[in-house]
Coordinates of N, CA and C in Angstrom, one line a residue:
Chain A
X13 N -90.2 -29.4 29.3 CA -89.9 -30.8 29.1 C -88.9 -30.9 28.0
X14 N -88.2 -31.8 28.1 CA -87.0 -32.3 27.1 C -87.6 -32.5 25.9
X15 N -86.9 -32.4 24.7 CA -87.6 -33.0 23.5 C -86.6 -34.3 23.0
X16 N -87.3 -35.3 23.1 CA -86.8 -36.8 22.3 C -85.9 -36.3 21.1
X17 N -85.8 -35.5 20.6 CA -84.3 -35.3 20.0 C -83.6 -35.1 20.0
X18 N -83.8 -34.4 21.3 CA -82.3 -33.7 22.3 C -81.5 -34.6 23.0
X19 N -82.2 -35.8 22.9 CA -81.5 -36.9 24.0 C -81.2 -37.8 23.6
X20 N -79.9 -38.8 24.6 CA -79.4 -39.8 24.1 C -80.2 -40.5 23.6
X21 N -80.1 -41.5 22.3 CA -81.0 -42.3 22.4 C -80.4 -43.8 22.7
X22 N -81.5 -44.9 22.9 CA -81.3 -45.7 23.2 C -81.8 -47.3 21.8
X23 N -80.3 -48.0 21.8 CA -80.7 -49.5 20.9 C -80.8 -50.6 21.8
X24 N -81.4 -51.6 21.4 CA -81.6 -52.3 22.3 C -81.5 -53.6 21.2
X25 N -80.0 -54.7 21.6 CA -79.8 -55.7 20.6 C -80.0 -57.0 21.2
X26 N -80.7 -58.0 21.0 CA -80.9 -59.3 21.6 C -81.1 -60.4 20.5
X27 N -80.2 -61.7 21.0 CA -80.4 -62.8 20.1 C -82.0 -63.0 19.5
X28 N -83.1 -62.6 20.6 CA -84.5 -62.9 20.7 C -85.0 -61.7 20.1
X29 N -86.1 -61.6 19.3 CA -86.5 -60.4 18.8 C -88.0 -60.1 19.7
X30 N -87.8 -61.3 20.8 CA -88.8 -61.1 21.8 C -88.7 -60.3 22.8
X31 N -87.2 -60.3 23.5 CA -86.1 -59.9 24.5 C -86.4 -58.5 23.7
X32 N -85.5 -58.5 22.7 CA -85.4 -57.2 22.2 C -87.1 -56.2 22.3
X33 N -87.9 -56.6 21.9 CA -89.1 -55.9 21.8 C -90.2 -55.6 23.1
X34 N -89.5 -56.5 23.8 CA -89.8 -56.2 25.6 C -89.6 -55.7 26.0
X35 N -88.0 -55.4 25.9 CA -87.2 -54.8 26.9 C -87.9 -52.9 26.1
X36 N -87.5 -52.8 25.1 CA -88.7 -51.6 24.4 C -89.3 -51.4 24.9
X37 N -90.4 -52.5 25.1 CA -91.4 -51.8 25.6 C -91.8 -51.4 27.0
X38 N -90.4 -52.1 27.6 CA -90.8 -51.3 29.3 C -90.2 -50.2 29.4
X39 N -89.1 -49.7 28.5 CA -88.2 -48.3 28.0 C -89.4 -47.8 28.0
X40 N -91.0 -47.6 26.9 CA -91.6 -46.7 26.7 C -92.5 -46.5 28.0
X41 N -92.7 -47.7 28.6 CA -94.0 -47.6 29.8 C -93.5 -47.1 30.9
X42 N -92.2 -47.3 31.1 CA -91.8 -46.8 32.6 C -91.2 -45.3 32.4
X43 N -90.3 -45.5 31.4 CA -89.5 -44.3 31.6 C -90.0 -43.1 30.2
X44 N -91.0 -43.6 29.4 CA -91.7 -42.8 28.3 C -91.4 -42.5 27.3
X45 N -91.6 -40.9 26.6 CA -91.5 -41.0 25.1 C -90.3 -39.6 25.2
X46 N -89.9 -39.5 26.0 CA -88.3 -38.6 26.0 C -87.4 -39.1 25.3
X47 N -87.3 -40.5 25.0 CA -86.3 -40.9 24.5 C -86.3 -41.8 23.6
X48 N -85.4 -41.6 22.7 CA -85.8 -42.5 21.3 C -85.1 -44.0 21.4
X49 N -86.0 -45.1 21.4 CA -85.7 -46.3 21.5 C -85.7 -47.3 20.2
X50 N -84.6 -47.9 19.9 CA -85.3 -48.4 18.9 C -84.2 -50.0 18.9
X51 N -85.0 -51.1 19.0 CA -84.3 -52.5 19.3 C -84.3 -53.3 17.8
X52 N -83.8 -54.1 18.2 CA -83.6 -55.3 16.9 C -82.9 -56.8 17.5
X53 N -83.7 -57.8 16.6 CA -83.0 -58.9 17.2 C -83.4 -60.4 16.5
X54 N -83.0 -61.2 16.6 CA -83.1 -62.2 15.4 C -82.2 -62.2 14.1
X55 N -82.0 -63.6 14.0 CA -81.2 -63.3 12.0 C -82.4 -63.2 11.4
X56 N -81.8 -63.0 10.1 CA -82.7 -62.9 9.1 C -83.7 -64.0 8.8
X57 N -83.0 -65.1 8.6 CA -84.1 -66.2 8.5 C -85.2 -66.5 9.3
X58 N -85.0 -65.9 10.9 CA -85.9 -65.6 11.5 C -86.0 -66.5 13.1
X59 N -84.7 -67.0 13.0 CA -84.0 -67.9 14.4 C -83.7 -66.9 15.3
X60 N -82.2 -67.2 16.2 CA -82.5 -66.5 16.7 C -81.0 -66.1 16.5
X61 N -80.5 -65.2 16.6 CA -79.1 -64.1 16.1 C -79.3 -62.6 16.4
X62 N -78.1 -61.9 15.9 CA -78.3 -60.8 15.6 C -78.1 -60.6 14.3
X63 N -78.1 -59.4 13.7 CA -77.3 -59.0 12.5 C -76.7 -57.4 12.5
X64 N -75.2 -57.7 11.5 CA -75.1 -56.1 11.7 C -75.9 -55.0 11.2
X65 N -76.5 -55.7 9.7 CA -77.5 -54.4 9.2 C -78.8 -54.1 10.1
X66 N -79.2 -55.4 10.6 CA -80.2 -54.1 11.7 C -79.9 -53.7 12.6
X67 N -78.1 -54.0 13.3 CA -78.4 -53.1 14.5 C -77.5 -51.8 14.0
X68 N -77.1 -52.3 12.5 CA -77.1 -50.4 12.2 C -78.3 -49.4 11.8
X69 N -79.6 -50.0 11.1 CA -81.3 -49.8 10.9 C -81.2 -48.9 12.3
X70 N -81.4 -50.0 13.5 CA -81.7 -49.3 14.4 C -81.0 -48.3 15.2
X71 N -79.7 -48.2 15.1 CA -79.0 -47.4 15.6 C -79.8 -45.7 14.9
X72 N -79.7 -46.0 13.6 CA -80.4 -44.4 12.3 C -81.8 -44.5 13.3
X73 N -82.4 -45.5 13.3 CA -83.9 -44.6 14.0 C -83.7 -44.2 15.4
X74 N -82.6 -44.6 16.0 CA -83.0 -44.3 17.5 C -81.9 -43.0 17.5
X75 N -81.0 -42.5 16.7 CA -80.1 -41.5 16.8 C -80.5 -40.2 16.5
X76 N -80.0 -39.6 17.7 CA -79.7 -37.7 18.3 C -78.7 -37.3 17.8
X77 N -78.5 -36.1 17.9 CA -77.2 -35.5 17.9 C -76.2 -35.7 19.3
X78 N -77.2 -35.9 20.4 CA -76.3 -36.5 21.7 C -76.3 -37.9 22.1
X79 N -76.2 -38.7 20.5 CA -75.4 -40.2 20.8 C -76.5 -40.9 21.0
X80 N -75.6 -41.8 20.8 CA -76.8 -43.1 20.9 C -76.0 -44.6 22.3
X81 N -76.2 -44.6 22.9 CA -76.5 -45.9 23.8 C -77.2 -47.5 23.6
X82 N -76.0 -48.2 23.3 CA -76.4 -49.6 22.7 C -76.3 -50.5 23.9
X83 N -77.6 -51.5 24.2 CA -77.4 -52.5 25.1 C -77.9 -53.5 24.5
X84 N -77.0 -54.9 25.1 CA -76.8 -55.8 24.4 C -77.5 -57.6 25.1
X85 N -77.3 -58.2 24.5 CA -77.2 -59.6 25.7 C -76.1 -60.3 25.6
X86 N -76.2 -61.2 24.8 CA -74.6 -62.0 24.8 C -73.7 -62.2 23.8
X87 N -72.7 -62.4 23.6 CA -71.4 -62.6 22.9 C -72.1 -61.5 21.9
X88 N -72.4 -62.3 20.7 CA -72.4 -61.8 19.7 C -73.0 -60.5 19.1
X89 N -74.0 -60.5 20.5 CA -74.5 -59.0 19.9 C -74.0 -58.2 20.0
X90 N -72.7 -58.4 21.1 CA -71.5 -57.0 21.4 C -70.7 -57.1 20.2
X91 N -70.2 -58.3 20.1 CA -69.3 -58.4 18.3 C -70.0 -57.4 17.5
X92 N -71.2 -58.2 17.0 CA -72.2 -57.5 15.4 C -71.9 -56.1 16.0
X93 N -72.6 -55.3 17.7 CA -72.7 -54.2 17.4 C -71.3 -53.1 17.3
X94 N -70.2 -53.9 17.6 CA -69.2 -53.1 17.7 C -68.6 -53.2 16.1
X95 N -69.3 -54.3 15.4 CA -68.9 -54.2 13.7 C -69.7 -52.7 13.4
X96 N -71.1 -52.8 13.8 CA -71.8 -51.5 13.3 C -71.4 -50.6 13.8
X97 N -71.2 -50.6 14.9 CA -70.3 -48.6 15.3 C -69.7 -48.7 14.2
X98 N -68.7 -49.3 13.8 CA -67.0 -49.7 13.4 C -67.9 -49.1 11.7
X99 N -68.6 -50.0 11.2 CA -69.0 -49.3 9.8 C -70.2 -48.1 9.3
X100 N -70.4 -47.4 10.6 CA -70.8 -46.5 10.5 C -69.7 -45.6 10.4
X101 N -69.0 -45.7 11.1 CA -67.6 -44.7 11.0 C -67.8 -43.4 11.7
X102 N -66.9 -42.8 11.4 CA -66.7 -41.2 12.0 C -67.6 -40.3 11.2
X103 N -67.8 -39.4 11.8 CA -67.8 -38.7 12.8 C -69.0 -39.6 13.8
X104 N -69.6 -40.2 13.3 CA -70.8 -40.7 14.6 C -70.3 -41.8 15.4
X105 N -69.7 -42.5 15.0 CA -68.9 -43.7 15.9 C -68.5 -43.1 17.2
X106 N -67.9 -42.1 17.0 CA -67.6 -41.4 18.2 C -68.6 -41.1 19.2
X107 N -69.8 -41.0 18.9 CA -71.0 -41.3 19.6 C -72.2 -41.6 19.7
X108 N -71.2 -43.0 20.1 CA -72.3 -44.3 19.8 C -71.3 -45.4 21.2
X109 N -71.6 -45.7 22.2 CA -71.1 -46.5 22.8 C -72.2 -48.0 23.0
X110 N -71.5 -49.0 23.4 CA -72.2 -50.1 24.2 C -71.8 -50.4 25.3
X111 N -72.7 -50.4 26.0 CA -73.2 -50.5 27.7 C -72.4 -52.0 28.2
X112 N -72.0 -51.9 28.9 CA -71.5 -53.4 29.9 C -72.3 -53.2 31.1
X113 N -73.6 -53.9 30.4 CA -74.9 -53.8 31.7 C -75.2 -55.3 31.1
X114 N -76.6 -55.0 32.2 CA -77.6 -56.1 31.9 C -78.5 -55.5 30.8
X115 N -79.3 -56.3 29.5 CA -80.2 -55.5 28.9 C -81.5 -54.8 29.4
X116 N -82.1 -55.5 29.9 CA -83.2 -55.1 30.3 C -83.2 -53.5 31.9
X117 N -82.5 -54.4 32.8 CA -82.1 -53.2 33.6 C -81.1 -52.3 33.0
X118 N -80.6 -52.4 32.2 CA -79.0 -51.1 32.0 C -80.1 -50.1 30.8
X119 N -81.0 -50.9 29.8 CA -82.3 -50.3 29.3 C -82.8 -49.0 29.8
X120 N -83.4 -49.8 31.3 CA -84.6 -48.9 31.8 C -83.5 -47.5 32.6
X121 N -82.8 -48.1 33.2 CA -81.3 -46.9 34.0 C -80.9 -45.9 32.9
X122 N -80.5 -46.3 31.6 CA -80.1 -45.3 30.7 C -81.1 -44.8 30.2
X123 N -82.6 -45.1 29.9 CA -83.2 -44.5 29.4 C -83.3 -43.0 30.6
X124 N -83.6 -43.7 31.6 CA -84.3 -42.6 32.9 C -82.8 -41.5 32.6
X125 N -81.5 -42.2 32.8 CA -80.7 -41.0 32.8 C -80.9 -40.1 31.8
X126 N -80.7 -40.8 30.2 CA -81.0 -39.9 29.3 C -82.5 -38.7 29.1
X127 N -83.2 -39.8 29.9 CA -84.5 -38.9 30.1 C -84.5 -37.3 30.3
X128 N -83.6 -37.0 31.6 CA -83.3 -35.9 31.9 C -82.2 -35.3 31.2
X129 N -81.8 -35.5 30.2 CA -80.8 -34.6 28.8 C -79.3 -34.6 29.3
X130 N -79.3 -35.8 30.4 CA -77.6 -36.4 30.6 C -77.1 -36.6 28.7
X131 N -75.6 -36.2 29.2 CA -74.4 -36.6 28.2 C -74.3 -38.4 27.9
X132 N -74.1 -38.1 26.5 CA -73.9 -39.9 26.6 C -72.7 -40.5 27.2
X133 N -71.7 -40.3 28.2 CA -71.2 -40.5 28.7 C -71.7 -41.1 30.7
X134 N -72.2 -39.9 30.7 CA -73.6 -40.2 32.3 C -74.5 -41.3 31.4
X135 N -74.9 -41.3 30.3 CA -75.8 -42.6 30.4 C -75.5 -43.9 30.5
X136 N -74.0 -44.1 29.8 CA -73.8 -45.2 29.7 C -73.3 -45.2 31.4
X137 N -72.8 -44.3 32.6 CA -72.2 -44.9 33.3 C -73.2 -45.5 34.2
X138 N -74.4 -44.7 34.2 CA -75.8 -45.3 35.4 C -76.2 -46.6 35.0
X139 N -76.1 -46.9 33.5 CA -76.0 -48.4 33.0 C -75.2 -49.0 33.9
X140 N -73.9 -48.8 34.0 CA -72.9 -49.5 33.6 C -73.0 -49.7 35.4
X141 N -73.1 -48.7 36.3 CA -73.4 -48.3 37.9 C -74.5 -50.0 38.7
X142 N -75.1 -50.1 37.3 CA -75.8 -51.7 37.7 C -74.6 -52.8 37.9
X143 N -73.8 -52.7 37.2 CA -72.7 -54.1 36.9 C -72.1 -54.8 38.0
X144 N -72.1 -55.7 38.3 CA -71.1 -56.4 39.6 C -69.8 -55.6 38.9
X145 N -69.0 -55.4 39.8 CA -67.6 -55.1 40.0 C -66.4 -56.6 39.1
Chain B
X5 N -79.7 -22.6 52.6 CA -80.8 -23.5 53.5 C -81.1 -24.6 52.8
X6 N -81.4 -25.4 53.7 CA -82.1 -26.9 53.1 C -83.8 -26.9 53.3
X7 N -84.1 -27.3 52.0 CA -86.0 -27.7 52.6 C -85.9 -29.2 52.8
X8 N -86.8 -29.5 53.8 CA -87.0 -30.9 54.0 C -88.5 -31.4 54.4
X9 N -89.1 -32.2 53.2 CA -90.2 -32.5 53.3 C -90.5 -34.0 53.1
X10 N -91.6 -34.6 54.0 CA -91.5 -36.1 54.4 C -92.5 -36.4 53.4
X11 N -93.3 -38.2 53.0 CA -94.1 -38.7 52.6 C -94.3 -39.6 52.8
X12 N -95.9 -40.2 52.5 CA -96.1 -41.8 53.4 C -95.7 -42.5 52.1
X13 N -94.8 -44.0 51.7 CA -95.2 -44.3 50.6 C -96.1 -45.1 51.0
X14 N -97.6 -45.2 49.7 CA -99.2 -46.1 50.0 C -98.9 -47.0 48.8
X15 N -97.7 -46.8 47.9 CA -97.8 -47.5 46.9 C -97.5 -49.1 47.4
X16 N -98.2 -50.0 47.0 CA -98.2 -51.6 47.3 C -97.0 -52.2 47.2
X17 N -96.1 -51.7 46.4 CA -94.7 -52.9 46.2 C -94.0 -51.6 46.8
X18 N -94.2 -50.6 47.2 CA -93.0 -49.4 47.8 C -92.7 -48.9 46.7
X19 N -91.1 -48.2 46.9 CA -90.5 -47.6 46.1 C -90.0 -48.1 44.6
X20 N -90.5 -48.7 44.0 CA -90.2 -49.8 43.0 C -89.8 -49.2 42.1
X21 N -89.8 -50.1 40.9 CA -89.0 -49.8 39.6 C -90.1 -48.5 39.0
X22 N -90.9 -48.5 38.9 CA -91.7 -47.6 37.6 C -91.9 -46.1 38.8
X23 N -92.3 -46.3 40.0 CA -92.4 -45.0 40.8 C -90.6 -44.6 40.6
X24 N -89.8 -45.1 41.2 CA -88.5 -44.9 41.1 C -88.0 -44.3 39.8
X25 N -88.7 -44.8 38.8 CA -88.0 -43.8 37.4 C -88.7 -42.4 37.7
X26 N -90.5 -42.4 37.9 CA -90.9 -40.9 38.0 C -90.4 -40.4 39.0
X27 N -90.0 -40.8 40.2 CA -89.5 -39.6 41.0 C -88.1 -39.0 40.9
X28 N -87.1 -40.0 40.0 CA -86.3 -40.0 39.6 C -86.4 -38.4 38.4
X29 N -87.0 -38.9 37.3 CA -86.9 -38.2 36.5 C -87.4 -36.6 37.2
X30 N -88.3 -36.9 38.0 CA -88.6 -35.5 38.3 C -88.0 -34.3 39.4
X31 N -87.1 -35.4 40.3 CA -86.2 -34.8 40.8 C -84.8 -34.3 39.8
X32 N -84.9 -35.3 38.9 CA -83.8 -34.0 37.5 C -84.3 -32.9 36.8
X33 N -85.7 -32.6 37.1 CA -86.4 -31.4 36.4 C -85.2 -29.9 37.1
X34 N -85.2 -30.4 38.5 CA -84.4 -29.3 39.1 C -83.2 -29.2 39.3
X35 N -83.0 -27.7 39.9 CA -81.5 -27.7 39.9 C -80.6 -27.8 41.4
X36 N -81.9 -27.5 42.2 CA -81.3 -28.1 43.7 C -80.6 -29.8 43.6
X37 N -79.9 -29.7 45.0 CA -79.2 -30.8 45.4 C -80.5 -31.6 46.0
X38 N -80.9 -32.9 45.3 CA -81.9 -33.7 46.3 C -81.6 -35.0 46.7
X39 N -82.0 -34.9 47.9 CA -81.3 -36.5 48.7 C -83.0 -36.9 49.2
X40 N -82.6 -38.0 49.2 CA -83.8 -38.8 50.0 C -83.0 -39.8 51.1
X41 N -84.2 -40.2 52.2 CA -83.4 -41.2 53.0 C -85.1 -41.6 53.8
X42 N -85.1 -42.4 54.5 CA -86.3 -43.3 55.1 C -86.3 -43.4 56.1
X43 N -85.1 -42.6 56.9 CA -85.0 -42.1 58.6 C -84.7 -41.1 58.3
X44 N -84.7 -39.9 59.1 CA -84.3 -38.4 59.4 C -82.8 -38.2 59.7
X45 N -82.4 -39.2 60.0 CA -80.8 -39.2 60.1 C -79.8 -39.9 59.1
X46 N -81.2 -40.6 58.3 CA -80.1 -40.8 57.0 C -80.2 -42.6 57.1
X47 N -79.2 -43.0 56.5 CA -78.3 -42.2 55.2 C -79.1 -41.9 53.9
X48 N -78.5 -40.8 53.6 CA -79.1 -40.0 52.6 C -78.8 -40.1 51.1
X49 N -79.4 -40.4 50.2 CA -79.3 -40.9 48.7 C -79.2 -40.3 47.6
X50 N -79.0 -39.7 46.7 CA -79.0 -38.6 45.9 C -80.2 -39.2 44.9
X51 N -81.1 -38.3 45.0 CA -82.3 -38.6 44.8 C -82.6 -38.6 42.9
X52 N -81.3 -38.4 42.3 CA -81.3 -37.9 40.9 C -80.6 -39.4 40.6
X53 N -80.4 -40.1 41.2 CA -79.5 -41.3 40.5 C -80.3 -42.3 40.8
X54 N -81.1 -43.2 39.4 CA -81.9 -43.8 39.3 C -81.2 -45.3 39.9
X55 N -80.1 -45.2 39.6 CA -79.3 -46.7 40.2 C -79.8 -46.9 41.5
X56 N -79.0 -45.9 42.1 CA -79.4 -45.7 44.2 C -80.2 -45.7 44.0
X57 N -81.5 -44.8 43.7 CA -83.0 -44.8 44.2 C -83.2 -46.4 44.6
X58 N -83.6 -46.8 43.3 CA -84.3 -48.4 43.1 C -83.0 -49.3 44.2
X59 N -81.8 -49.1 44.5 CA -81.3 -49.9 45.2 C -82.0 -49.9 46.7
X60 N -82.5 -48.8 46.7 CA -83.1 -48.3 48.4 C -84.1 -49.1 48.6
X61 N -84.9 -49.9 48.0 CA -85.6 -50.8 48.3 C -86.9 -50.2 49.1
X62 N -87.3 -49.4 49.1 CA -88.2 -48.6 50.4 C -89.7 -49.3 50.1
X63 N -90.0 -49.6 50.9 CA -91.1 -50.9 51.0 C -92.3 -49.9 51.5
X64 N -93.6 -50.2 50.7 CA -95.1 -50.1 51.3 C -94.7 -49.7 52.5
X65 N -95.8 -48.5 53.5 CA -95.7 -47.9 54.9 C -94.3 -47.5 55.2
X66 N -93.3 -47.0 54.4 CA -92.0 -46.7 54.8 C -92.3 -44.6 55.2
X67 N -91.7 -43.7 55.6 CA -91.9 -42.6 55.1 C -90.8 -42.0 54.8
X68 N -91.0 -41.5 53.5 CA -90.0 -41.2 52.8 C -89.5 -39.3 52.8
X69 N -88.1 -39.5 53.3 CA -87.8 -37.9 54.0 C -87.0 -37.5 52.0
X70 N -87.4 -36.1 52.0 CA -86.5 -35.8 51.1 C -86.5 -33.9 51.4
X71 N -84.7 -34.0 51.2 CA -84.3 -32.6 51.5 C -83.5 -32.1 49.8
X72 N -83.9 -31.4 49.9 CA -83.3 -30.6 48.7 C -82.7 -29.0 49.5
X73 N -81.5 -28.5 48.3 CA -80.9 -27.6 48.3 C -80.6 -27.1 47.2
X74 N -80.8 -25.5 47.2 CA -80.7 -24.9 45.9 C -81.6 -24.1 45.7
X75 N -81.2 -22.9 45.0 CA -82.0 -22.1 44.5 C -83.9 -22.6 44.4
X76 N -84.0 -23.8 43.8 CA -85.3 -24.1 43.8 C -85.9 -24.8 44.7
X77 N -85.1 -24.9 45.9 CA -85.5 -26.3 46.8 C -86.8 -26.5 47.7
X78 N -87.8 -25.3 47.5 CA -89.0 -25.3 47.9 C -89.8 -25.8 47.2
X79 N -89.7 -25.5 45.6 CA -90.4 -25.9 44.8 C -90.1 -28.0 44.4
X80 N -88.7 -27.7 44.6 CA -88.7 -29.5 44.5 C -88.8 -30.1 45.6
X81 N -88.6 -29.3 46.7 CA -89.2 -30.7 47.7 C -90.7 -30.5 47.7
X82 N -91.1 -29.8 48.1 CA -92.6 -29.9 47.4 C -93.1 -30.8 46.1
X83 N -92.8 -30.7 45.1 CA -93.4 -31.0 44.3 C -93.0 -33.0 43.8
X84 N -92.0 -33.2 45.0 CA -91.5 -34.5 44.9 C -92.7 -35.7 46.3
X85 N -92.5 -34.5 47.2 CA -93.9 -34.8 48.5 C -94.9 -35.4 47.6
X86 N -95.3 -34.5 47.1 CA -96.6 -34.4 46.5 C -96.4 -35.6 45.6
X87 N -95.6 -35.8 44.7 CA -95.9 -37.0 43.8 C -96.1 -38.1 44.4
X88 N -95.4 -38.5 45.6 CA -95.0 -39.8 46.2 C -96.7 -39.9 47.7
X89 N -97.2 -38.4 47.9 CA -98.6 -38.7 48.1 C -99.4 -38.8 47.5
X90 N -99.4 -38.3 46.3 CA -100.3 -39.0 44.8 C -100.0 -40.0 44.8
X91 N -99.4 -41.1 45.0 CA -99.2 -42.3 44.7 C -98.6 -42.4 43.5
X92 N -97.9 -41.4 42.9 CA -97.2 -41.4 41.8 C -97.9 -41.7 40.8
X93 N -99.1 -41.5 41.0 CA -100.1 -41.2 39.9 C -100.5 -42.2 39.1
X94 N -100.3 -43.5 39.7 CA -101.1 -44.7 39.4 C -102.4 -45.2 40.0
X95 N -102.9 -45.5 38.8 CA -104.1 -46.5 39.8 C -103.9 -47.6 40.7
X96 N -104.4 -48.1 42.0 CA -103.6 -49.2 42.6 C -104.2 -50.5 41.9
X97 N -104.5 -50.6 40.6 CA -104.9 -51.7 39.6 C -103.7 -51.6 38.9
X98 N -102.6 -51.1 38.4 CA -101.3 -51.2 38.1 C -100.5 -51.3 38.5
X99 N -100.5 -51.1 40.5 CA -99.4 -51.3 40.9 C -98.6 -52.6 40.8
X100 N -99.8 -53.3 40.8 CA -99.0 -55.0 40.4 C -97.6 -55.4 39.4
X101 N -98.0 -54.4 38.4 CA -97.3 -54.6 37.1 C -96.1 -53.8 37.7
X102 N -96.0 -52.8 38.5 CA -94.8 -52.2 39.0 C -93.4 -52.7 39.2

């Protein structure tokens, strides 16, 4: 069996920190503990947003050496997370992409790919393999 | 050579999302080529791509053919039969949640 730190891992960023902690937890029930998941979601005050410091938080807990896979919901969580790649910087920026999925399905698709010790490249595309054209 | 070995699906919603990741994941354990398909003549799916699987829709009472190729292809069609006769190893008190 693969070990959870050999594999891509997986963020999971939603306005809702309901969304976000859902969609987790069907990552862990369907597809298991191969892969390291870790979501965030809400502003701080406790509405509903994102922020960049936790979806950089969660990028560090859910990160491998083979990259990390961010899925998102709307507008702004792609902004905030493309600030956090962006101020993480190099060398890890380079592997760290965000998925142009759905969250909840592009979730469960990348986790299952990464499951099996696919490249972060294969994971984001079986994500991405969900997308209308 | 190709191995090709059949199964009934008993699971209640078919081939769904949560059986679909485990046979998924477990057809990537190997290194054979594995296709599945739900007639003998196809068309045939690549049984390692979790997208296709779950697109295949394979519904309760369907039987599900799967051929593998490769060095290990006895051992994975076998051991892919057998999960999808296990019922993929749920209780049918979960399948709901499937």
């Amino acid at each position: 069996m693969t070990e959870a730190s050999g594999n891509v891992g997986i963020v999971i960023v939603s306005h809702s920190p309901l969304v976000a902690e859902g969609t987790a937890d069907m990552v862990r029930q369907m597809v298991g503990d191969e892969v390291r998941v870790a979501w965030c979601g809400g502003d701080p005050a406790g509405g509903l947003g994102t922020s960049v410091e936790a979806i950089m938080q969660a990028i560090d807990r859910a990160w491998t050496d083979a990259g990390v896979a961010i899925l998102v919901d709307l507008g702004g969580a792609e902004t905030n997370s493309e600030m956090a790649v962006e101020m993480i910087g190099e060398p890890r920026a380079g592997r760290i992409a965000i998925c142009n999925a759905p969250i909840v399905e592009g979730a469960v698709m990348a986790a299952t790919e990464a499951s099996g010790g696919a490249p972060l490249s294969a994971v984001v595309a079986t994500a991405q393999e969900l997308s209308p054209l | 050579m190709t191995v090709q070995q059949h199964a009934l699906i008993t699971h209640q919603v078919g081939l769904h999302a949560r059986p679909s990741v485990k046979f998924t994941k477990l057809a990537k354990t190997f290194a054979s080529r594995i296709e599945i398909a739900t007639a003998e003549d196809g068309p045939w799916i690549d049984a390692k791509s979790i997208v296709k699987v779950m697109a295949m829709k394979v519904p309760e009472g369907a039987t599900l053919f799967i051929r593998a190729d490769g060095d290990d292809e006895t051992l994975a069609a076998s051991a892919l039969a057998a999960l999808v006769a296990r019922d993929f190893d749920e209780d049918a008190k979960h399948a709901g949640a499937a």
